[in-house]
Amino acid sequence: MNRIDGLFQALATRKRAALIPFISAGDPTPALSQELLNQLPSMGADLIELGMPFSDPTADGPIIQKAHVRALRNNLSIKTIFTMIQTFRSYNSHTPLVLMGYANPILAFGIDAFFQQAHKSGADGVILVDVPIEEDATFMSAAERNALCVIRLATPTTSPERLRALLEKARGFVYYVSIAGITGTKSADKKDLTMRLRNLKKHCPLPVAVGFGIKTGADARLVAEHAQGVVIGSALIQAIEDNLSQPQRIVPEVAQKMTEWRKAIEEAQS
Amino acid sequence: MLKATPPNPNPHTPDSQGRFGSFGGRFVSETLMPLLIDLEHAWQQAKDDPSFWQAFDAYARDYIGRPSPLYHAAALESHLRTHKAFKGILYFKREDLNHTGAHKINNCLGQVLLAKRMGKTRIIAETGAGQHGVATATVCARFSLPCTIYMGATDIQRQAPNVQRMACLNANIHAVDAGTATLKDALNEALRDWVQHVDDTFYIIGSVAGPHPYPMLVRDLQAIIGKETAQQLQDKGHAHPHYLIACVGGGSNAIGLFHPFLADTRVRMVGVEAAGRNTTDGNHAAALTLGAPGVLHGSYSYLLQNEDGQIQPVHSVAAGLDYPGVGPEHAFLKDTARVDYQCVNDQQALAALRLTAQKEGIISALETAHALAYVIDNAETFEKDAVIVINLSGRGDKDMQTLAEYP
C-alpha cells in the first residue's frame, strides 16, 4: 500500500484527522528549508505538502507569493527539490510527501521525467494547482506509470456533476479548497463550510483534506471535526516570514505553531 | 520575401477544449473552471443571437465611430518610394480613430454587453499600456458598472495620461508592485481578484490570451477589423490585400485583422513582435520568435521562460507589448506557418513613429509603431503594386513622455 492510503487508514482507526503542513521548497534558504522538512514529522506532521516555487503563482496570496520569491532567489529548481526529498527520505521512510505546484516548471522539466524522478526520490503524490481535470490526462497517465497519486482539488464552485467526474480518477485524498479565493486571505464561514463538507463526504469515498484560510487552532479543530486532513500553509509560512531577521528562531517558532495545531486536531476527537 | 503561404489549417479553431492545434486550453484553478464554462456557454448563445449583434453594431457605429477608415497613406508611401525603392500601395486601418484611441474598445464593448446579459454587476480588467484599461473604464461608465483595473506600477509611471483618463472615468485603479510590475503581474492580480469574487464579477481580458474561451471570444469581437478591411479594399477596387501587417503583444489587433483572411491563400500576414533593446534574455518581448511553449495565465502557448520553466523578465519600450507570452492562436499560426512572425527593436519602433508622424501627421502608439517599422525597414522587399494594410491599432498620445525620454 502507498504511504498516503496507509496513513489515512491508520488515522481512520484512531479517529483523528491528519495534520498537513505546507512549506515552500527552498524557503527561506535551501538549508533551513531542508531542516524544516526533516523535522516536520517530529513536530506533528502526518503528511507534508512541499511547494515547488513558480514565478507567477496566481492561486496564491501575498504570503506564499513571497515564499516563492525567496525560494527562486536561491535559484531553487525541481532538481534541487528531488535532492531535498532524497535527503528527507534518508531520515524518514513513513511520512507521505506530496509535491504541490504549477504546470509550467513541470512541463519544462518534462512530464515523464518529472513523475519518474519524483517517485525515485521518494515523493508520494502531486497536486497540480492550475491543471483542472480537463487538462490533466497526460499528467495522470505519467503518474500512474510511476505509482504516484495525482491529488485532485474540489472547491466551493465545483458542481455535483463535476465532483462526480473528478472523483472518478482521484487518488490518495481529495484536496478541498475551503473558499473561492487565494491562499492566506479570508477564512470560510464556519456553518457554510461544515455543511459543504458534510455534503462532500456523502459523495466522496476518499479522505478529504481541507486547505485555504486555516490559521488558528480553533480553525484547525473545526475542520478536523468534519474532514480527514487539515492543511496549513500561509499561517506556517507567516511564522517563517516573521523571523527572517533572526533565522535561528524559525524552526522553534514553526515547531510551536505545529504543536498548537496538532493539539487542536487531537481535541477535535475527544 | 515570404515563403508560400498555406491556408488556415483548421478554420474551425479552437476545438471544444479551447485548443488551437496543441495550443490554448484552460490551465486555471478548479475554482475558475465553472466560470469559464459558463462564459463559454453565454458567448455561444450571444454569438447566435441577432439582438446581441444589433446592440453591438449600434454602439459600434454611434459610440465607437465604426467603421474605422481605411486610409491610403500616400505621403509615407511616396517617401518610401523615393528613399527606399518601395513599390507597394500602403493603407492604414485607422483603429486609432476609435473612441478611446485604439482597437481595444471593440472587445470591451462586446464583453460588457455579454457581462450585462450574464447579470454580472462588477467588472475587472488588467492593462499594460492603459489602452485596455481606458476602454474598459469607458464602457463601464456607459453601462453603469463599477470596475477595478489592475496595472503594474512601472506602467502606471510610464503611461500616466491613461491613468488619469481611467481615474476621470471613475475606475478603481489598483497598482501592482509584484514581479516586474508590468502587464504580466497585472494579469496575475486580476486572476486573483476573479477567483475571490466568483459570484458577481466579469473579467474583461484585453487580449487573445488567457484560458479558453477568452482567445476565441476576443478574436470574434476584434474580427470586425478584418471584416471591414475586406469590404473597404473592395470599395477601393482591390480584390484582396497582398499583405496584412500588425504588431503582436498578446496579439488581439493582429488576430482581429488577420482572422477573416486566414482561408485566403493570396493574403500574406506578418505579426511583428518587440525585440526591445536587444535579443538577449530579459531585454525583449519576442515570445514567438525567441520563446518556447509553456503554460502561463491559463493557456499553453509560446513563452519567454528560463530552463526551469520560470517566466523571464521582458522589456519593450511599448508597455502594451511588454509581456512574456502571446495568444495561443498565434502560436498555432506560427507553427503551421500561416503567419510570419518577425521582430523589431525599440529604436526601429521609435524611428518609425517619428517618420510616420512627420510624413502623415499621424502619431501612432509605440506598439503600433512596431508594425510601421517592419514595413518601413523592409520597404524594398514588397512586390510592385502589392496592397499592404498596416493595422494602425492605436494612437500615441499616451507615449509623449516615453518619446521625450528617447530623443
XYZ file of C-alpha atoms in Angstrom:
677
model
C 0.000 0.000 0.000
C 1.259 3.505 -0.726
C 2.110 5.826 2.143
C -0.897 8.112 1.617
C -3.510 5.340 1.763
C -1.662 3.749 4.676
C -1.710 6.980 6.642
C -5.406 7.670 6.195
C -6.322 4.069 7.061
C -4.265 4.218 10.241
C -5.772 7.581 11.218
C -9.293 6.346 10.469
C -8.941 3.635 13.096
C -7.637 6.229 15.532
C -10.437 8.619 14.504
C -8.079 11.517 14.098
C -7.577 13.943 11.224
C -4.155 14.351 9.596
C -2.118 17.489 10.183
C -0.732 18.540 6.793
C 1.727 21.436 6.819
C 2.758 23.165 3.594
C 6.212 24.598 3.146
C 7.731 26.071 0.017
C 10.916 24.235 -1.018
C 13.964 26.473 -0.680
C 12.291 28.994 1.616
C 13.794 30.895 3.349
C 17.109 29.218 2.380
C 17.799 25.748 0.981
C 19.468 24.665 4.246
C 16.686 25.908 6.535
C 14.059 24.503 4.238
C 15.727 21.082 4.408
C 15.905 21.307 8.190
C 12.209 22.206 8.416
C 11.280 19.364 6.079
C 13.317 16.850 8.079
C 11.823 17.987 11.395
C 8.163 18.421 10.420
C 7.229 14.790 11.251
C 8.606 15.112 14.781
C 6.683 18.395 15.132
C 3.451 16.521 14.476
C 3.079 16.450 10.692
C 1.224 13.408 9.363
C 1.704 14.277 5.695
C 3.824 17.025 4.144
C 2.993 19.255 1.214
C 6.167 20.544 -0.379
C 5.595 23.567 -2.608
C 7.501 23.900 -5.866
C 8.123 27.604 -6.424
C 6.845 29.355 -9.556
C 7.438 32.909 -10.705
C 3.716 33.573 -11.281
C 1.675 31.754 -8.616
C -1.819 33.046 -9.439
C -3.630 30.859 -6.885
C -1.560 32.178 -4.012
C -1.949 35.202 -1.797
C 0.868 37.550 -0.778
C 2.349 35.323 1.970
C 3.056 32.308 -0.242
C 3.956 34.551 -3.195
C 6.771 35.981 -1.104
C 7.889 32.475 -0.115
C 8.152 31.604 -3.830
C 10.157 34.751 -4.474
C 12.572 33.885 -1.632
C 12.984 30.341 -2.941
C 13.583 31.472 -6.518
C 16.140 33.991 -5.344
C 18.039 30.913 -4.125
C 17.802 29.512 -7.693
C 15.700 26.634 -6.490
C 14.920 24.176 -9.276
C 12.924 20.956 -9.455
C 16.191 19.019 -9.497
C 17.141 20.545 -6.139
C 13.702 19.642 -4.784
C 14.255 15.975 -5.676
C 17.597 16.043 -3.861
C 15.832 17.578 -0.839
C 13.307 14.732 -0.823
C 16.065 12.116 -1.095
C 17.794 13.626 1.919
C 14.478 13.680 3.805
C 13.890 10.027 2.964
C 17.277 9.079 4.449
C 15.794 10.157 7.797
C 12.146 9.284 7.293
C 10.598 6.444 5.350
C 6.997 6.599 6.583
C 5.643 10.179 6.296
C 3.824 10.720 2.979
C 5.122 13.646 0.951
C 3.103 15.411 -1.742
C 4.546 17.936 -4.164
C 2.380 20.948 -4.921
C 2.945 23.318 -7.794
C 2.073 24.912 -11.102
C 2.185 23.297 -14.533
C 4.950 25.209 -16.277
C 8.033 24.155 -14.286
C 6.859 20.528 -14.664
C 6.384 20.970 -18.417
C 9.848 22.497 -18.688
C 11.305 19.528 -16.764
C 9.335 17.068 -18.897
C 6.173 15.385 -17.583
C 7.504 11.821 -17.743
C 10.905 12.663 -16.321
C 9.225 14.625 -13.550
C 6.998 11.776 -12.379
C 9.783 9.214 -12.739
C 12.194 11.210 -10.637
C 9.541 12.280 -8.141
C 8.845 8.616 -7.473
C 12.514 7.702 -7.344
C 13.298 10.466 -4.872
C 10.531 9.319 -2.533
C 7.512 11.568 -3.222
C 4.057 10.005 -2.988
C 1.779 12.409 -4.816
C 1.450 15.620 -6.777
C -1.065 18.470 -6.551
C -1.348 20.494 -9.745
C -2.732 23.890 -8.830
C -3.505 25.137 -12.335
C -4.344 21.878 -14.086
C -8.073 21.113 -13.871
C -9.484 17.708 -14.838
C -9.976 18.863 -18.436
C -6.208 19.226 -18.835
C -4.663 16.572 -16.609
C -4.760 13.404 -18.771
C -1.045 13.347 -19.642
C -0.106 14.122 -16.043
C -2.424 11.358 -14.756
C -1.028 8.667 -17.020
C 2.578 9.589 -16.218
C 1.678 9.493 -12.511
C 0.060 6.093 -12.876
C 3.072 4.631 -14.668
C 5.226 5.788 -11.785
C 2.972 4.817 -8.874
C 2.280 8.396 -7.794
C -1.098 9.854 -6.837
C -2.377 12.988 -8.552
C -4.398 14.651 -5.803
C -7.435 16.366 -7.299
C -8.931 19.573 -5.973
C -12.573 20.390 -5.293
C -13.793 23.890 -4.475
C -16.992 25.696 -3.457
C -17.696 26.325 -7.169
C -17.434 22.619 -8.103
C -20.886 21.331 -9.078
C -22.095 17.821 -8.113
C -21.591 16.699 -11.739
C -18.015 17.967 -11.819
C -17.390 16.382 -8.442
C -18.521 13.015 -9.789
C -16.212 13.406 -12.786
C -13.211 14.421 -10.723
C -13.704 11.653 -8.163
C -13.535 9.027 -10.894
C -9.782 9.265 -11.223
C -8.927 10.878 -7.895
C -6.285 9.062 -5.862
C -4.984 9.349 -2.307
C -7.270 12.065 -0.987
C -9.331 14.955 -2.257
C -7.989 18.422 -1.512
C -10.964 20.606 -0.679
C -10.320 24.327 -1.143
C -12.467 25.836 1.611
C -13.071 29.220 -0.016
C -13.418 30.664 -3.500
C -10.192 32.575 -3.221
C -6.424 32.531 -2.912
C -4.211 31.172 -0.154
C -3.719 33.029 3.099
C -6.554 35.524 2.870
C -10.077 35.024 4.176
C -11.406 32.017 6.105
C -14.531 30.083 5.249
C -17.755 30.774 7.117
C -17.997 28.006 9.729
C -21.586 26.969 9.190
C -21.192 27.096 5.463
C -18.018 25.009 5.471
C -19.486 22.396 7.800
C -22.473 21.982 5.515
C -20.366 21.758 2.385
C -18.024 19.188 3.936
C -20.945 17.017 5.080
C -22.301 17.158 1.565
C -18.931 16.379 0.006
C -18.430 13.377 2.283
C -21.708 11.870 1.044
C -20.276 11.625 -2.475
C -16.611 11.111 -1.746
C -15.184 7.677 -0.934
C -11.690 9.136 -0.487
C -10.393 11.016 2.558
C -10.892 14.779 2.318
C -8.194 17.241 3.335
C -9.208 20.883 3.671
C -6.985 23.830 2.925
C -7.066 27.645 2.434
C -7.841 30.017 5.281
C -6.987 27.728 8.220
C -4.946 29.821 10.626
C -5.703 29.237 14.285
C -6.067 26.190 16.467
C -9.810 26.826 16.515
C -9.921 26.799 12.672
C -7.986 23.530 12.670
C -10.252 21.949 15.280
C -13.401 22.816 13.345
C -12.043 21.357 10.109
C -10.765 18.242 11.922
C -14.316 17.531 13.082
C -15.558 17.260 9.511
C -12.601 16.183 7.388
C -9.742 13.698 7.384
C -6.980 16.211 6.858
C -6.168 19.805 7.813
C -3.785 21.690 5.511
C -1.943 24.669 6.930
C 0.114 26.774 4.542
C 0.136 30.554 4.810
C -0.100 30.564 8.619
C 3.043 28.421 8.761
C 4.860 30.460 6.099
C 3.961 33.586 8.068
C 5.927 32.185 11.016
C 8.934 31.914 8.676
C 8.443 35.433 7.314
C 8.095 36.921 10.803
C 11.521 35.577 11.768
C 13.564 36.281 8.635
C 15.807 38.670 10.530
C 16.599 36.022 13.156
C 16.617 32.746 11.213
C 17.643 30.693 14.245
C 14.103 31.403 15.567
C 12.368 29.870 12.552
C 12.473 26.154 13.411
C 11.377 26.626 17.067
C 8.592 29.055 16.029
C 7.263 26.623 13.444
C 7.514 23.792 15.991
C 5.470 25.780 18.486
C 2.771 26.523 15.902
C 2.706 22.888 14.835
C 2.188 21.808 18.455
C -0.827 24.148 18.743
C -2.429 22.873 15.549
C -1.735 19.252 16.416
C -3.252 19.687 19.880
C -6.353 21.305 18.384
C -6.770 18.447 15.913
C -6.450 15.857 18.678
C -9.001 17.730 20.778
C -11.436 17.570 17.902
C -11.817 13.857 18.505
C -12.124 13.867 22.303
C 10.362 37.776 -49.329
C 7.981 35.327 -47.684
C 7.558 31.622 -48.108
C 4.489 30.288 -49.907
C 1.517 30.508 -47.616
C -0.592 27.517 -46.578
C -4.265 28.228 -45.831
C -5.599 28.248 -42.293
C -5.026 24.575 -41.426
C -8.191 24.419 -39.398
C -10.616 27.283 -39.772
C -12.882 25.906 -37.050
C -10.499 26.563 -34.201
C -10.486 26.346 -31.324
C -11.908 22.871 -30.621
C -14.313 22.177 -27.759
C -11.418 22.139 -25.281
C -10.219 25.527 -26.447
C -7.264 24.107 -28.365
C -5.702 25.654 -31.447
C -3.731 22.588 -32.501
C -1.871 21.791 -29.301
C -2.055 25.389 -28.026
C -4.597 27.057 -25.743
C -6.701 25.112 -23.267
C -7.731 26.043 -19.735
C -4.926 25.919 -17.181
C -6.649 27.527 -14.216
C -7.533 26.517 -10.687
C -10.628 24.350 -10.248
C -12.428 27.343 -8.699
C -12.408 29.189 -12.025
C -13.331 26.262 -14.288
C -17.109 26.505 -13.774
C -16.906 30.247 -14.501
C -15.067 29.652 -17.760
C -17.598 27.032 -18.801
C -20.458 29.460 -18.016
C -18.756 32.181 -20.008
C -18.252 29.875 -22.972
C -21.939 28.917 -22.989
C -23.036 32.519 -22.616
C -20.847 33.528 -25.561
C -22.134 30.703 -27.765
C -25.680 31.902 -27.118
C -24.925 35.584 -27.581
C -22.993 34.920 -30.779
C -26.039 33.271 -32.342
C -28.453 35.911 -31.096
C -29.186 38.652 -33.657
C -30.276 41.025 -30.882
C -26.783 40.870 -29.368
C -25.249 41.948 -32.660
C -27.891 44.624 -33.234
C -26.886 46.207 -29.947
C -23.188 45.726 -30.690
C -23.463 47.268 -34.164
C -25.427 50.264 -32.942
C -22.853 51.131 -30.267
C -20.000 50.291 -32.639
C -21.335 52.865 -35.094
C -22.531 55.681 -32.858
C -20.320 55.287 -29.777
C -17.023 53.891 -31.115
C -17.324 55.520 -34.541
C -17.082 52.396 -36.688
C -16.335 51.536 -39.372
C -12.843 52.882 -38.839
C -11.458 54.346 -42.082
C -9.096 52.507 -44.383
C -6.682 55.313 -45.204
C -4.340 55.408 -48.193
C -1.070 56.540 -46.611
C 0.094 58.282 -49.772
C 2.633 60.582 -48.131
C 4.556 57.839 -46.337
C 4.195 55.678 -49.440
C 5.721 58.390 -51.608
C 8.545 58.940 -49.109
C 9.340 55.226 -49.164
C 9.207 55.160 -52.978
C 11.761 57.954 -53.132
C 14.079 56.757 -50.396
C 13.606 53.008 -50.119
C 12.648 51.629 -53.549
C 9.170 50.865 -52.212
C 6.723 49.839 -54.957
C 3.666 48.780 -52.986
C 0.415 50.513 -52.074
C 0.161 51.381 -48.405
C -3.020 51.511 -46.342
C -3.608 52.142 -42.655
C -6.612 50.603 -40.943
C -7.368 53.514 -38.634
C -8.228 51.854 -35.329
C -6.529 54.848 -33.708
C -9.615 56.877 -34.649
C -11.912 54.758 -32.496
C -13.372 56.275 -29.356
C -10.638 55.961 -26.659
C -7.933 55.758 -29.329
C -7.284 52.085 -30.027
C -8.794 48.807 -31.183
C -9.243 47.724 -27.557
C -12.741 49.159 -27.269
C -14.176 46.733 -29.878
C -13.545 43.913 -27.437
C -14.642 45.841 -24.354
C -17.964 46.786 -25.920
C -18.719 43.163 -26.780
C -17.646 41.847 -23.392
C -19.560 44.457 -21.400
C -22.729 43.607 -23.345
C -22.052 39.952 -22.532
C -21.484 40.781 -18.847
C -24.850 42.587 -18.764
C -26.519 39.599 -20.394
C -24.998 37.304 -17.767
C -26.237 39.529 -14.936
C -22.756 40.373 -13.661
C -22.515 43.509 -11.543
C -18.772 44.171 -11.275
C -16.012 44.337 -13.896
C -12.292 43.752 -13.552
C -9.532 44.081 -16.141
C -5.760 44.168 -16.479
C -3.911 46.723 -18.534
C -0.376 47.302 -19.785
C -0.269 50.461 -21.907
C -3.503 51.570 -20.308
C -5.475 51.404 -23.577
C -7.444 48.356 -22.494
C -7.903 49.885 -19.041
C -9.266 53.102 -20.534
C -11.550 51.200 -22.912
C -12.852 49.040 -20.043
C -13.380 52.064 -17.779
C -15.208 53.771 -20.644
C -17.742 51.022 -21.315
C -18.196 50.506 -17.567
C -19.064 54.188 -17.176
C -21.501 53.961 -20.065
C -23.196 50.814 -18.739
C -23.090 51.839 -15.062
C -20.888 49.019 -13.825
C -18.212 49.522 -11.170
C -14.781 48.469 -12.384
C -11.355 47.738 -10.960
C -8.337 47.963 -13.262
C -5.087 46.173 -12.384
C -1.975 47.904 -13.718
C 1.701 47.357 -12.992
C 3.363 50.145 -11.009
C 6.024 50.538 -13.741
C 3.298 51.002 -16.361
C 1.425 53.485 -14.161
C 4.598 55.600 -14.241
C 5.182 55.478 -17.985
C 1.559 55.718 -19.142
C 0.376 58.491 -16.848
C -2.143 60.082 -19.247
C -4.101 56.842 -19.462
C -4.081 56.504 -15.674
C -5.600 59.990 -15.443
C -8.248 59.085 -18.014
C -9.210 55.942 -16.081
C -9.479 57.959 -12.875
C -11.675 60.527 -14.636
C -13.920 57.661 -15.789
C -14.290 56.668 -12.136
C -12.384 53.379 -12.399
C -10.762 51.994 -9.312
C -7.080 51.646 -10.283
C -5.107 49.019 -8.432
C -1.306 49.377 -8.690
C 0.549 46.051 -8.818
C 4.059 46.041 -7.334
C 4.778 42.312 -7.588
C 7.330 40.842 -10.009
C 8.349 43.288 -12.723
C 5.265 45.454 -12.021
C 4.121 45.271 -15.636
C 1.340 43.620 -17.676
C 2.123 40.027 -16.627
C 1.835 40.945 -12.952
C -1.368 42.908 -13.548
C -2.849 39.771 -15.139
C -1.786 37.637 -12.146
C -3.519 40.051 -9.795
C -6.698 40.263 -11.896
C -6.915 36.448 -11.862
C -6.530 36.516 -8.066
C -9.333 39.067 -7.835
C -11.604 36.955 -10.055
C -11.136 33.790 -8.013
C -12.138 35.772 -4.903
C -15.290 37.257 -6.489
C -16.734 34.366 -8.429
C -20.397 35.283 -7.985
C -20.687 38.828 -9.275
C -17.551 39.636 -11.258
C -16.896 39.568 -15.008
C -13.248 39.627 -16.076
C -12.747 41.535 -19.338
C -9.417 40.170 -20.623
C -7.882 42.595 -23.089
C -6.068 40.305 -25.464
C -6.449 36.980 -27.268
C -4.647 35.413 -24.313
C -5.789 33.709 -21.116
C -7.800 30.495 -20.737
C -10.452 29.354 -23.200
C -12.891 30.891 -24.154
C -11.060 34.245 -23.987
C -8.761 33.783 -27.014
C -11.835 32.878 -29.086
C -14.145 35.477 -27.558
C -11.709 38.367 -28.015
C -10.888 37.220 -31.549
C -14.550 37.010 -32.508
C -15.065 40.579 -31.291
C -11.891 42.004 -32.871
C -12.532 40.257 -36.211
C -14.636 43.306 -37.114
C -11.301 44.947 -38.058
C -10.559 42.403 -40.779
C -14.154 42.176 -41.983
C -14.343 45.938 -42.518
C -10.926 45.921 -44.187
C -12.066 43.309 -46.736
C -15.107 45.408 -47.656
C -13.196 48.694 -47.736
C -10.497 47.274 -50.018
C -13.160 46.077 -52.446
C -14.776 49.504 -52.388
C -11.370 50.900 -53.407
C -11.042 48.414 -56.237
C -8.701 45.895 -54.624
C -9.968 42.303 -54.754
C -7.860 41.398 -51.737
C -4.827 42.602 -49.808
C -1.402 41.066 -50.501
C -0.002 41.781 -47.052
C -1.508 42.338 -43.637
C 0.877 43.687 -41.012
C 0.186 44.122 -37.306
C 2.106 44.321 -34.048
C 1.813 41.403 -31.634
C 1.964 41.602 -27.859
C -0.835 39.345 -26.678
C -1.993 39.654 -30.268
C -5.578 40.941 -30.354
C -5.232 43.646 -33.009
C -3.299 41.237 -35.230
C -5.833 38.420 -34.891
C -8.625 40.941 -35.481
C -7.129 41.979 -38.808
C -5.843 38.543 -39.876
C -8.654 36.226 -38.930
C -11.208 36.909 -41.673
C -8.427 36.397 -44.259
C -6.874 33.188 -42.924
C -8.547 30.976 -45.519
C -7.434 33.213 -48.417
C -4.021 31.933 -49.543
C -3.412 35.064 -51.606
C -3.029 37.052 -48.401
C 0.296 37.005 -46.591
C 0.465 38.100 -42.986
C 3.213 39.348 -40.744
C 2.945 39.673 -36.977
C 5.593 41.980 -35.533
C 6.922 41.360 -32.031
C 9.025 43.582 -29.807
C 12.782 42.905 -29.952
C 13.280 45.519 -27.216
C 16.851 46.666 -26.503
C 18.381 43.516 -27.959
C 17.577 39.834 -28.270
C 19.336 38.634 -25.124
C 17.284 37.304 -22.181
C 15.353 39.956 -20.301
C 15.778 42.639 -22.943
C 12.967 41.859 -25.370
C 9.384 40.571 -25.514
C 9.501 38.368 -28.625
C 7.733 35.275 -27.274
C 7.017 33.677 -30.671
C 10.393 34.412 -32.183
C 12.573 33.557 -29.187
C 10.380 31.714 -26.663
C 9.342 28.113 -26.069
C 5.884 26.616 -25.431
C 4.606 26.532 -21.871
C 1.708 27.458 -19.591
C 1.089 30.962 -18.284
C -2.167 32.761 -17.456
C -4.360 29.834 -18.312
C -3.160 28.755 -21.718
C -0.445 26.777 -23.447
C 1.472 28.994 -25.845
C 4.914 30.394 -26.571
C 6.545 31.970 -23.518
C 9.746 33.662 -22.517
C 10.991 31.380 -19.759
C 14.223 30.004 -18.386
C 15.199 26.328 -18.496
C 13.410 25.716 -15.163
C 10.112 26.982 -16.566
C 10.218 30.234 -14.598
C 8.890 33.230 -16.508
C 11.618 35.648 -17.637
C 11.565 39.399 -17.201
C 10.825 41.096 -20.520
C 11.312 44.555 -21.956
C 9.775 46.672 -24.649
C 9.634 50.441 -24.965
C 5.935 49.809 -25.703
C 4.127 48.901 -22.483
C 1.412 47.063 -24.417
C 3.976 44.652 -25.887
C 5.873 44.197 -22.626
C 4.505 40.707 -21.969
C 6.287 37.313 -21.822
C 3.506 35.357 -23.536
C 1.320 35.536 -26.627
C -2.167 34.366 -27.562
C -2.380 30.619 -28.340
C -3.885 31.135 -31.792
C -0.733 32.998 -32.802
C 1.340 30.042 -31.554
C -0.755 27.817 -33.806
C -0.456 30.183 -36.786
C 3.310 30.285 -36.297
C 3.750 26.512 -36.092
C 1.549 25.988 -39.164
C 3.497 28.737 -40.968
C 0.269 30.537 -41.891
C 1.569 33.790 -40.418
C 5.154 35.010 -40.494
C 6.372 36.434 -37.169
C 9.177 38.956 -37.180
C 10.522 41.355 -34.607
C 11.514 44.986 -34.469
C 13.534 46.709 -31.747
C 12.842 49.790 -29.627
C 14.932 52.120 -31.806
C 13.288 50.975 -35.031
C 9.844 51.490 -33.495
C 10.706 54.962 -32.195
C 12.101 55.979 -35.592
C 9.028 54.641 -37.396
C 6.714 56.522 -35.051
C 8.566 59.760 -35.773
C 8.726 59.255 -39.532
C 5.013 58.456 -39.741
C 4.166 61.487 -37.607
C 6.288 63.748 -39.844
C 5.052 62.380 -43.162
C 1.420 61.534 -42.428
C 0.574 63.723 -39.442
C -0.414 60.588 -37.567
C 1.167 59.862 -34.193
C 0.772 56.150 -33.659
C 1.101 54.273 -30.404
C 4.559 52.821 -29.754
C 3.016 49.349 -30.010
C 1.649 50.110 -33.476
C 4.982 51.656 -34.472
C 6.472 48.139 -34.470
C 4.219 47.246 -37.420
C 5.101 50.522 -39.163
C 8.809 49.881 -38.591
C 8.604 46.451 -40.166
C 7.207 47.897 -43.393
C 9.495 50.939 -43.423
C 12.642 48.900 -42.752
C 11.747 46.210 -45.282
C 10.163 48.577 -47.812
C 12.235 47.384 -50.777
C 11.117 43.759 -50.356
C 7.449 44.290 -51.257
C 6.416 43.497 -54.843
C 5.224 46.165 -57.241
C 1.616 47.207 -56.594
C 1.328 44.900 -53.595
C -1.566 46.085 -51.446
C -0.300 46.360 -47.879
C -2.570 47.019 -44.925
C -0.998 48.005 -41.627
C -3.263 47.847 -38.619
C -2.878 51.293 -37.105
C -4.046 49.827 -33.844
C -3.736 52.858 -31.581
C -2.743 56.464 -31.246
C 0.318 57.715 -29.427
C -0.927 60.486 -27.144
C -0.072 58.256 -24.182
C 3.539 57.895 -25.361
C 4.696 61.519 -25.343
C 6.553 61.084 -22.062
C 8.399 57.994 -23.346
C 9.236 59.819 -26.579
C 10.778 62.662 -24.571
C 12.930 60.070 -22.762
C 14.219 58.699 -26.081
C 15.124 61.842 -28.045
